[in-house]
Coordinates of C-alpha atoms in Angstrom, one line a residue:
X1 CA 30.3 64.2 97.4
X2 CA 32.1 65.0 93.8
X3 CA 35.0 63.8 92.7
X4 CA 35.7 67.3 92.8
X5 CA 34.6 68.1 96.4
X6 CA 36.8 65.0 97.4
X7 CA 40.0 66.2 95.6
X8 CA 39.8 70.0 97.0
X9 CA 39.1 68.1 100.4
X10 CA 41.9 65.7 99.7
X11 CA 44.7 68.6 98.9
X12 CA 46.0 69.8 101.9
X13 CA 46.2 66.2 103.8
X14 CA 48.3 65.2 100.3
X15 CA 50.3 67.7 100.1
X16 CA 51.4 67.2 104.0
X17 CA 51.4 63.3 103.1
X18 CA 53.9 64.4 100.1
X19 CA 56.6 66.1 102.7
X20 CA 57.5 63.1 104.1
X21 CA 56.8 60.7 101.4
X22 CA 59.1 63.4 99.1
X23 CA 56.6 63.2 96.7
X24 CA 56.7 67.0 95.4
X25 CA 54.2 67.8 92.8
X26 CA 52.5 70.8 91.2
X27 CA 50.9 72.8 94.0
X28 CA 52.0 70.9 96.7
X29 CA 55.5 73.1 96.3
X30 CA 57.3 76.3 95.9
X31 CA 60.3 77.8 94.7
X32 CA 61.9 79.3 97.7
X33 CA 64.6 81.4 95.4
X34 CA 62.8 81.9 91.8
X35 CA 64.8 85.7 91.4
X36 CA 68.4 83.4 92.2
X37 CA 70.4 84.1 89.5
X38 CA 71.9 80.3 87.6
X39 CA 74.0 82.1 84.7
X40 CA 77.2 80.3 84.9
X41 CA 80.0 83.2 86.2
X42 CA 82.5 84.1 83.2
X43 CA 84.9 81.9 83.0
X44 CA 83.2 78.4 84.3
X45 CA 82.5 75.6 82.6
X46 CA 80.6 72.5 83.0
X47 CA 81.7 68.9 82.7
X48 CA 78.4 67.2 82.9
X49 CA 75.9 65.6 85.5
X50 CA 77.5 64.1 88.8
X51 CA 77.2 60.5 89.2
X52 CA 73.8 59.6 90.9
X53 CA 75.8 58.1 94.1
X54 CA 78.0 61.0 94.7
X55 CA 78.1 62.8 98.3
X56 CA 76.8 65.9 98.7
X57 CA 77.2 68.5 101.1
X58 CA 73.9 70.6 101.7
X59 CA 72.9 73.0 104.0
X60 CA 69.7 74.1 105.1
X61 CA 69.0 77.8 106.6
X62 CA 65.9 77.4 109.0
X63 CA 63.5 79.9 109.9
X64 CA 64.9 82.0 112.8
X65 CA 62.3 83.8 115.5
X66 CA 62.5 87.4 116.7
X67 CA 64.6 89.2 113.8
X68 CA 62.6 92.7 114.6
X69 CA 63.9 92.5 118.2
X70 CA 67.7 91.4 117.1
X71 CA 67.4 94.5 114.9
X72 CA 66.0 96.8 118.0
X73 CA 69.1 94.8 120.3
X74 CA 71.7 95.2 117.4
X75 CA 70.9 99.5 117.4
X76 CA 70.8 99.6 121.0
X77 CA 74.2 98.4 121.5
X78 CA 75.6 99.8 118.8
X79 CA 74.4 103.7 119.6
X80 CA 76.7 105.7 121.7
X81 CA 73.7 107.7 122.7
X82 CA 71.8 104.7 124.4
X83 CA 72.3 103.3 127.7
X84 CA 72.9 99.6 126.4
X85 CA 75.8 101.1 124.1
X86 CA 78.4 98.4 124.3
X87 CA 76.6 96.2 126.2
X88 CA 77.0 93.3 123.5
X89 CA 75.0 89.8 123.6
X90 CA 77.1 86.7 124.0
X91 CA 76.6 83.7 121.2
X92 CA 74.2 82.0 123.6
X93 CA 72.0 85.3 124.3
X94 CA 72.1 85.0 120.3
X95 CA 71.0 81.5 120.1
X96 CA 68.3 82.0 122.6
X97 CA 66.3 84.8 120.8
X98 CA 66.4 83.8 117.1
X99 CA 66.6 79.8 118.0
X100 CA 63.8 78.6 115.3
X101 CA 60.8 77.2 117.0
X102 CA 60.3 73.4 118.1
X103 CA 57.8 72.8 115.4
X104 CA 60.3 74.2 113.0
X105 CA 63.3 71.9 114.5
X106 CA 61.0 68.8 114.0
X107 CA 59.3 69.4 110.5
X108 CA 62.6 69.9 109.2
X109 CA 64.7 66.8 110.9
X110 CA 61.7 64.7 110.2
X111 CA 61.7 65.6 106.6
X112 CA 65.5 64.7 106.1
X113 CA 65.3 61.7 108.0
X114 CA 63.0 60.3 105.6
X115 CA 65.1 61.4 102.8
X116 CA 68.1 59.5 103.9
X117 CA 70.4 62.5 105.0
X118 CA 73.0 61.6 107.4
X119 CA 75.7 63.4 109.3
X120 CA 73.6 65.8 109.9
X121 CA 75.3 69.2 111.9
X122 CA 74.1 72.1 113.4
X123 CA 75.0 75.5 115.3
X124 CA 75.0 76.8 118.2
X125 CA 72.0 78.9 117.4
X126 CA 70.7 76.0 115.8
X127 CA 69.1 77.8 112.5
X128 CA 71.4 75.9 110.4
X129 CA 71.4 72.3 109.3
X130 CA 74.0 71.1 107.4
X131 CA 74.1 67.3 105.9
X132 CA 75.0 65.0 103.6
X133 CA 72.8 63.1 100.6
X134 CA 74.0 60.8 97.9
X135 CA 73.5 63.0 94.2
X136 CA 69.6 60.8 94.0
X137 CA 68.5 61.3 97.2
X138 CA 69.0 65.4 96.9
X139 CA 67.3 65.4 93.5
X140 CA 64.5 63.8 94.9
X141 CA 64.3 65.8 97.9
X142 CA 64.6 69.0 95.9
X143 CA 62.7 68.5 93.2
X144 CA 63.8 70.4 89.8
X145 CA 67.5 70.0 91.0
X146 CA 70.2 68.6 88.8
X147 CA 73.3 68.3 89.8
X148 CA 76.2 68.7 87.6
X149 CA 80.4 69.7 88.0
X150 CA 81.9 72.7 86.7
X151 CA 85.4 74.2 86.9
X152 CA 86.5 77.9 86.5
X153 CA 88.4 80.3 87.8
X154 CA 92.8 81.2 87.2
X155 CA 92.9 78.1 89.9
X156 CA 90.6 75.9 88.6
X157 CA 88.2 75.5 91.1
X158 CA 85.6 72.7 91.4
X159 CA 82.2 73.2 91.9
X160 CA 78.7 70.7 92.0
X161 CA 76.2 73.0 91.4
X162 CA 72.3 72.8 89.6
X163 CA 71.5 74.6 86.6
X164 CA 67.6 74.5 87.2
X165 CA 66.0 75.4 90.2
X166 CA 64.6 73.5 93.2
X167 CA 61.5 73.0 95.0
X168 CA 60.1 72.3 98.1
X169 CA 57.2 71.1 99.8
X170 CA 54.4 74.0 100.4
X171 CA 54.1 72.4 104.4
X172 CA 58.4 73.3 104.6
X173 CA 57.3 77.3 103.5
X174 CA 57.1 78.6 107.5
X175 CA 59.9 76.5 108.6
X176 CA 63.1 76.9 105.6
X177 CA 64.2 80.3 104.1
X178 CA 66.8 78.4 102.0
X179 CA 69.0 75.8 100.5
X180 CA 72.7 76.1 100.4
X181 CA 75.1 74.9 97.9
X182 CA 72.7 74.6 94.8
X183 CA 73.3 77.5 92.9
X184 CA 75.7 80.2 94.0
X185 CA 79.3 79.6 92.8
X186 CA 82.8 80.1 94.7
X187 CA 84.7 83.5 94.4
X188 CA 86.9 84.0 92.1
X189 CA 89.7 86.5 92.5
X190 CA 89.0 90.1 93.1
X191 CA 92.5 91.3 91.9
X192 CA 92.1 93.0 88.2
X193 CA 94.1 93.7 85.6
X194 CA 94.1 98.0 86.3
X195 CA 92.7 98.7 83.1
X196 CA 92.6 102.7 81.7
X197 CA 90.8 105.1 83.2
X198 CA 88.1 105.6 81.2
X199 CA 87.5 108.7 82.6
X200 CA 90.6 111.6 81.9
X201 CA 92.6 113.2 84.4
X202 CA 91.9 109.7 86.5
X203 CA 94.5 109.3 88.8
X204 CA 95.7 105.9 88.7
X205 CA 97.9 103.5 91.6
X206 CA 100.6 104.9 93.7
X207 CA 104.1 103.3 93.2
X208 CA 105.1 101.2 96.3
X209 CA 102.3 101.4 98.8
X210 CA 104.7 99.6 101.8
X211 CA 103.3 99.3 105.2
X212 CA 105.4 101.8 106.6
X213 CA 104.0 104.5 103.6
X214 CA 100.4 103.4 104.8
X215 CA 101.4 103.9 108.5
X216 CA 103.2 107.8 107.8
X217 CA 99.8 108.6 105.9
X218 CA 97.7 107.6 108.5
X219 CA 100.3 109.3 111.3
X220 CA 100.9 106.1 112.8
X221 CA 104.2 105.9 115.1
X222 CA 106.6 103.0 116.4
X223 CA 104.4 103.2 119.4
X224 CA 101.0 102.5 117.8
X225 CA 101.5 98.3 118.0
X226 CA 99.2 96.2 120.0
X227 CA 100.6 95.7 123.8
X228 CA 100.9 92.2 123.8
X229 CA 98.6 92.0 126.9
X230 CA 95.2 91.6 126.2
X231 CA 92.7 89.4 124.4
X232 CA 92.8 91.3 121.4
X233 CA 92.8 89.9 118.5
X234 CA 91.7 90.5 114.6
X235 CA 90.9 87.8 111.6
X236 CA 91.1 87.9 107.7
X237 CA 88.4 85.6 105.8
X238 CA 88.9 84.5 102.7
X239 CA 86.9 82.2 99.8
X240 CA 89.4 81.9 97.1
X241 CA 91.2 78.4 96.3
X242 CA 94.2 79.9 97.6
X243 CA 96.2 80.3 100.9
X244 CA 99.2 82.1 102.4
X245 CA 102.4 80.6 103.2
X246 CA 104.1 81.5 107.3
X247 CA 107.6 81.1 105.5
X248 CA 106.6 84.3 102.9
X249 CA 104.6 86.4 105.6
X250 CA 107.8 86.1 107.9
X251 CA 109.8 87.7 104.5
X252 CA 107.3 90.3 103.9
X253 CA 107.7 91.2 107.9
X254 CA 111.5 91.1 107.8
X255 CA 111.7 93.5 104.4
X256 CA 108.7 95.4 105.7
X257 CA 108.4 95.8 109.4
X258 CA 111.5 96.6 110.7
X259 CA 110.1 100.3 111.8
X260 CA 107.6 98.6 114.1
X261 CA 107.2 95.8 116.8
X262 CA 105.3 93.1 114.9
X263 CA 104.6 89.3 115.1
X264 CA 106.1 87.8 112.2
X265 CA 103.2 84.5 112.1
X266 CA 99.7 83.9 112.3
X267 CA 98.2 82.9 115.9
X268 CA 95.7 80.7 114.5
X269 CA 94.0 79.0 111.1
X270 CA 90.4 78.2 110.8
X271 CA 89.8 75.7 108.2
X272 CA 92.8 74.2 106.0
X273 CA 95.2 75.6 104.3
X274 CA 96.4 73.7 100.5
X275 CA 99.5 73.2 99.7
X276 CA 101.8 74.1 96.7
X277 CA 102.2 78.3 95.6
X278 CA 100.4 81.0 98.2
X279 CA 98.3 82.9 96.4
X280 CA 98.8 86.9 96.5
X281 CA 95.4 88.2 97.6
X282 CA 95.8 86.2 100.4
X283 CA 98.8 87.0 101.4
X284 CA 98.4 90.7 100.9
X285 CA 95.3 90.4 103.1
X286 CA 97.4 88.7 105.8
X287 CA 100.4 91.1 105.2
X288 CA 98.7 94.5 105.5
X289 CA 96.5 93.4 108.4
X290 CA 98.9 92.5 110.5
X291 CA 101.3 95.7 109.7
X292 CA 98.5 98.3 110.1
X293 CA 97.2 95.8 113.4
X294 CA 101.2 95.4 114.5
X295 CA 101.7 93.4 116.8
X296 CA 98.2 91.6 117.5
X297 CA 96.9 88.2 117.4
X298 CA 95.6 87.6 113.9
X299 CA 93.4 85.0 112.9
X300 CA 93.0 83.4 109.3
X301 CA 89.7 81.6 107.8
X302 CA 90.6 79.6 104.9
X303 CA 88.3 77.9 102.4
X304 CA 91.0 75.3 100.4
X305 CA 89.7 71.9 101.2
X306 CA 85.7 72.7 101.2
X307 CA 83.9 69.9 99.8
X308 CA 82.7 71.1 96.1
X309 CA 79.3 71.6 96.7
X310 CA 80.1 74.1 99.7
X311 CA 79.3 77.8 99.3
X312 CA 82.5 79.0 101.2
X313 CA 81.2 82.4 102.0
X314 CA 77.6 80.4 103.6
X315 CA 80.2 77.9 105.7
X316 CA 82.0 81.5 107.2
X317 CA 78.7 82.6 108.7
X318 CA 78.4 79.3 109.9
X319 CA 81.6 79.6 111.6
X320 CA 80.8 82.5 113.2
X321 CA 77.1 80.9 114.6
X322 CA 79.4 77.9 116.4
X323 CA 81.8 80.0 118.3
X324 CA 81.7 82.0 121.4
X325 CA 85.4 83.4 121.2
X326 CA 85.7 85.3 118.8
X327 CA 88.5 88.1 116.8
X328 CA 86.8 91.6 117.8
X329 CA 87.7 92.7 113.7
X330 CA 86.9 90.9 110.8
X331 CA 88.2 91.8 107.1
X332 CA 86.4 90.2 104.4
X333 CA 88.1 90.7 100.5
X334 CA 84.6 89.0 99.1
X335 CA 81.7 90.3 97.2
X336 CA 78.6 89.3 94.9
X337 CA 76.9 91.6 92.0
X338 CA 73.4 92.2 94.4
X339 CA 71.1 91.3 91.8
X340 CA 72.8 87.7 91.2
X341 CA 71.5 86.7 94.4
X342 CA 67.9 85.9 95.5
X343 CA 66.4 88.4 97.8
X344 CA 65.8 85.3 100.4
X345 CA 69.2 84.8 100.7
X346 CA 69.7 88.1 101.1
X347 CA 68.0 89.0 103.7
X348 CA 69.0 86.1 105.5
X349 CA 72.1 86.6 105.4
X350 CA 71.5 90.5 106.3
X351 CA 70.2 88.5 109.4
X352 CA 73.9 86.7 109.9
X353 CA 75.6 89.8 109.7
X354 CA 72.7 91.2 112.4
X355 CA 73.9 88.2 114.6
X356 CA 77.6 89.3 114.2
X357 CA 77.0 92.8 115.3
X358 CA 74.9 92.1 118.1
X359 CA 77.5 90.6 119.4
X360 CA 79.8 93.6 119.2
X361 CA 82.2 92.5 116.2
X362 CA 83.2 94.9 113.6
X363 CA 82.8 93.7 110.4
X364 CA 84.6 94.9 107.6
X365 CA 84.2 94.4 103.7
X366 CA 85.7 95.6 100.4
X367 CA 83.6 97.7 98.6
X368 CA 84.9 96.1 95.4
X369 CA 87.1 97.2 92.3
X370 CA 84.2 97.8 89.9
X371 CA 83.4 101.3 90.1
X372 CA 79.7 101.9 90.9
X373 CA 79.1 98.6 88.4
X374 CA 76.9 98.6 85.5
X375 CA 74.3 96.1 83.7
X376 CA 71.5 96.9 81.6
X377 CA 67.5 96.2 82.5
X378 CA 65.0 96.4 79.9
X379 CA 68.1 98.3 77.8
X380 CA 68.7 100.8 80.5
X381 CA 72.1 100.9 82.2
X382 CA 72.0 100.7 86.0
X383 CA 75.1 101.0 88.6
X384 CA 75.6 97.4 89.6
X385 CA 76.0 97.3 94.1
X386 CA 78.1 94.4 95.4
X387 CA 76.8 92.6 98.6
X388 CA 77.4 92.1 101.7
X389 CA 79.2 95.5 100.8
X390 CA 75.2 96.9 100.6
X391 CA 74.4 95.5 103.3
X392 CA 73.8 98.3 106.5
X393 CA 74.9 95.8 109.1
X394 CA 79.0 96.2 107.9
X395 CA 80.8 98.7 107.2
X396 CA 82.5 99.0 103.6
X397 CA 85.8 100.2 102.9
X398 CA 87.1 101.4 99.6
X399 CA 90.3 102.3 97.9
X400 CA 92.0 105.4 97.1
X401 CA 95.0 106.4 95.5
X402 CA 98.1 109.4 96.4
X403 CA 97.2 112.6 94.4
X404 CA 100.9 112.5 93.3
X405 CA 101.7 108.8 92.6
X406 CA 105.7 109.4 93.5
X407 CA 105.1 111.2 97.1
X408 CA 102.7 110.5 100.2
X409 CA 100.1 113.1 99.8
X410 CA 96.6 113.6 100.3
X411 CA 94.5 110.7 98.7
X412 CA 91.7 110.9 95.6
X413 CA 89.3 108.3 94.7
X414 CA 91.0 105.2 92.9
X415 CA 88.6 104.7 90.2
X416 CA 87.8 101.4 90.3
X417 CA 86.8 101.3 94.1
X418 CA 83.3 100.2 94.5
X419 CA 80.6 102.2 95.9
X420 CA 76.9 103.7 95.6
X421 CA 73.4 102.5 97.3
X422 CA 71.8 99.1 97.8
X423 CA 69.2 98.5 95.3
X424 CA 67.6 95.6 97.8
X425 CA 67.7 98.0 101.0
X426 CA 66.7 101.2 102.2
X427 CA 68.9 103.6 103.0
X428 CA 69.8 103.8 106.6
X429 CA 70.8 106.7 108.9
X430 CA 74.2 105.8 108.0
X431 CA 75.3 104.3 104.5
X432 CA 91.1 103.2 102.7
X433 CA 92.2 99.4 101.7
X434 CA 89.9 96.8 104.0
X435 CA 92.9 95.0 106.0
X436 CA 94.4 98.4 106.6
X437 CA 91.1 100.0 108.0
X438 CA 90.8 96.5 110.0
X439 CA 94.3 96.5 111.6
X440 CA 93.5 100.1 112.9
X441 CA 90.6 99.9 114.7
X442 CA 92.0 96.2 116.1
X443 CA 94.7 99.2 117.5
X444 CA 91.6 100.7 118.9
X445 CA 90.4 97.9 120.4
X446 CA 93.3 97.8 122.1
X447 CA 93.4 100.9 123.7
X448 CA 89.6 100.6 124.9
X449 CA 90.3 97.6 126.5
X450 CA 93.4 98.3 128.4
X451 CA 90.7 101.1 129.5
X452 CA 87.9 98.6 130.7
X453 CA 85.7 99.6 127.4
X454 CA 84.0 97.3 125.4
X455 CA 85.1 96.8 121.8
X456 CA 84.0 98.8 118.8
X457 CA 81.6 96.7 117.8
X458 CA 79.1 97.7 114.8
X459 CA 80.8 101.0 113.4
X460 CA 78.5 102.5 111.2
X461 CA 76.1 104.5 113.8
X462 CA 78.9 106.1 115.7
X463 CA 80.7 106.6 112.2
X464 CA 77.6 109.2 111.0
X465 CA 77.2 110.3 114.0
X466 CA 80.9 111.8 114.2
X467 CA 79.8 112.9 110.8
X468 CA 84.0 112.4 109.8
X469 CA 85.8 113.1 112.9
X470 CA 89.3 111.6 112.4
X471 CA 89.3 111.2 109.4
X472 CA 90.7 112.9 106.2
X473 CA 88.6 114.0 104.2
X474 CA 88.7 112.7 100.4
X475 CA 87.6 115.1 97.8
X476 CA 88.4 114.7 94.5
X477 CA 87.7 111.9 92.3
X478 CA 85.2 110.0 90.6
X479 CA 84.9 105.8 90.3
X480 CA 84.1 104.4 86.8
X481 CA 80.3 103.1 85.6
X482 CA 78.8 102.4 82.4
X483 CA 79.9 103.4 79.1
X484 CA 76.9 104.9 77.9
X485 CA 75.9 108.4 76.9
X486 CA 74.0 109.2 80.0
X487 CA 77.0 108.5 82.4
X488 CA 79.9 108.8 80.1
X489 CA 81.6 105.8 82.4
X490 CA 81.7 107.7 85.6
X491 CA 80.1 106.8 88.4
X492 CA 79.7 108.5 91.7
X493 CA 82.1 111.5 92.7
X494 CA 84.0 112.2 96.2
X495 CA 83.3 115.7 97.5
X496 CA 83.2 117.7 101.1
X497 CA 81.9 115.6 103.7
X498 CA 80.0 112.4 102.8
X499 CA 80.3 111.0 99.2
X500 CA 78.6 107.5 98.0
X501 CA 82.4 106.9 96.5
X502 CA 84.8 107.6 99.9
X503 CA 82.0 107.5 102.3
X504 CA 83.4 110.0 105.1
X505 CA 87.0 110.0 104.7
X506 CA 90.4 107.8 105.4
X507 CA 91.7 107.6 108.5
X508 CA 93.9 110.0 110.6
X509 CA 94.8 107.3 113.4
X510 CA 95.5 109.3 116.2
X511 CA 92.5 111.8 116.0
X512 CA 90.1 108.7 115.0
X513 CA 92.1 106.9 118.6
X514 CA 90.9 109.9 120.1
X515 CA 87.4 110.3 118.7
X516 CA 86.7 106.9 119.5
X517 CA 88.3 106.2 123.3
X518 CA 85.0 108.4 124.1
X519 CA 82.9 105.9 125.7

């Protein structure tokens, strides 16, 4: 035999040898994410290479089994025209289809093990593996990897984060879609500075936008609160280094909802909140929530006190894999320019948000306060689409502003609301403020189950399907784009019916109530 013939014989069994020896060389590994985007985010900056013996918090997303049929179970449940509408899957029906295999489970513990992780947690569905390595033992697990800290943001946030990208063994390729906690950096604030319209005639924000304006738009009355009898209940998430304070929401309530039963504090907070100065996204979030949802249990996720190499968006899907009770309506002020993020993460986490609705929540996210977006390929101009936002497992809600910024009239498009098409995914059969949208369908919820119905659940289907039932129909307006002479810095327009800007409308609560108490 050659000394060729013995080295092509020899590569396979080396390469296997490697994965649990974390010796990662050459052909013997891949690049699980080589389209991630590692441009440092405006505004950060970094302050040089961690200390070799520094903890790290990494988490590993494991190859899950049966997405096709979670995709088939997901439309079935969420169709009104299909026997198993409503009929959601419970966390552990969850677990049990998309579990990853045995071999998976053991490849992947096996491999850690020998790298020295420890602490090592999972889910309930078990497709996540999150655990802790000293700075040296994760750069020589991942090879490529260099850890270093950064800081950015208006609040300063910390970050441990690698410039370069990672590796891993070829034998790890059927068993891990990803690594967590590398690459993708913390959100910073969504709130801009309104800048001009760039387009004339825009209209631009409506002077004191109070809860009880939002509820006289939407022809909500002092009865339209939650009962007080039921499990209802409704959550905010949020991934900013900031937090809400009980002392300034019970203000806000007193100043704001005296026209309406209400609960003046939050009924529970997942994670922890900081201390010192709330910050005002997430109070607003809080605040408008729970006065378009009066009067129902409202739930919090807070990121402040993550570990620094924690993606805080990644650890709320976790969150939602661990428990079986959970808020029917989720809000979610958070967003990512698409083609910043790798298409493996992606899709997996299209897969997360498949989990969620399967399980009948509804989840809601902002469509974002870019306009359609804009960046350039090969010196073309593209519109830029935010995710999840593109993603057709959640519904997306964007802003709009009074025609007549002094009275409560019908609403335009406020042009820096987000909205367009996914360039990552097709588009499906389906395509006003985010909390405000949440709290009313969490009034919805309530009514269906003081009925004996299930939930809402996934909107979107029975959403095109009522092809903009009650709702009101927004048709004037256009959301800014590119300055170039192509586009002219307008992006999509709102017209009759369905529009990529307004989607099918705002909402009329009590003929959307009525449209949706239809089984």
């Amino acid at each position: 035999m050659t000394a060729d013939e013995r080295k092509g014989r020899m590569g396979p069994r080396s390469c296997l040898l490697g994965l649990f020896a974390l010796f990662v060389t050459g052909k013997c590994s891949y690049s699980p994410e080589p389209d991630q985007q590692r441009r440092l985010p405006p505004g950060w900056v970094s302050l040089g290479r961690a200390d070799p013996e520094e903890e790290l918090s990494l988490t590993f997303a494991l190859r899950q089994q049966n997405v096709k049929r979670l995709s088939e179970l997901v439309q079935a449940v969420s169709d009104p025209g299909s026997p198993h509408y409503g009929k959601y899957l419970t966390l552990e029906d969850v677990a049990e289809l998309v579990r990853p295999s045995p071999l998976t489970l053991h490849t992947v513990q096996k491999w850690l093990l020998a790298a020295g992780a420890r602490n090592c947690h999972s889910v309930t569905t078990q497709d996540f593996l999150t655990c802790w390595l000293s700075v040296r033992q994760a750069e020589l697990l991942l090879p490529g990897a260099e850890f270093h800290h950064y800081v950015g943001g208006p609040a300063e946030t910390h970050a441990v984060r690698s410039p370069h990208p990672y590796r891993l063994p070829k034998a790890l390729a059927p068993h891990v879609d990803f690594v967590g906690g590398l690459h993708r950096f913390p959100p910073t604030s969504t709130l801009r500075q309104r800048p001009e319209p760039q387009v004339p005639g825009t209209v631009g924000l409506h002077l004191g936008v109070t809860p009880s304006v939002i509820r006289k738009r939407y022809n909500l009355t002092a009865q339209d609160v939650g009962s007080g009898t039921t499990n209802n209940s409704q959550a905010c998430a949020q991934f900013l280094e900031q937090y809400f304070h009980d002392s300034d929401l019970a203000e806000f309530m007193r100043l704001f909802g005296g026209d309406f039963a209400h609960q003046a504090s939050v009924a529970r907070v997942v994670g922890q909140q900081g201390r010192g100065r709330a910050g005002i996204e997430a109070s607003l979030d809080v605040e408008y929530l729970m006065s378009a949802g009066a009067n129902i249990s409202t739930w919090v996720y807070s990121s402040p006190g993550r570990h620094e190499s924690q993606e805080p968006f990644l650890q709320w899907l976790l969150l939602l894999s661990n428990e079986s009770a959970l808020p029917y309506v989720h809000t979610v002020s958070y967003g990512d320019d698409e083609d910043s993020l790798s298409s493996t993460y992606i899709q997996r986490v299209n897969t997360e948000l498949m989990k969620a609705a399967a399980r009948g929540l509804t989840l809601l996210f902002a469509s974002g306060d870019s306009g359609a977006g804009c960046w350039s390929v090969s010196g073309r101009h593209q519109f830029r689409p935010s995710f999840p936002a593109s993603s057709p497992y959640v519904t997306t809600v964007g802003g709009t502003s009074f025609q007549n910024p002094f009275r409560i009239t019908d609403e335009v498009v406020d042009y820096i609301s987000g909205g367009g098409f996914s360039n990552v995914f097709p588009q499906p059969s389906y395509q006003a403020s985010t909390p405000v949208f949440g709290g009313l369908l969490s009034l919805i919820n309530e009514h269906r189950i003081l009925r004996g119905l299930p939930p809402l659940g996934f909107l979107n289907p029975r959403l095109y399907q009522q092809r903009g039932a009650g709702l009101f129909d927004v048709t004037r307006g256009c959301h800014e784009s590119c300055l170039n002479e192509e586009v002219e810095g307008q992006g999509f327009c709102s017209g009759p019916g369905w529009d990529p800007v307004t989607g099918w409308g705002t909402p009329n609560f009590p003929a959307l109530l009525k449209t949706l108490m239809n089984p």
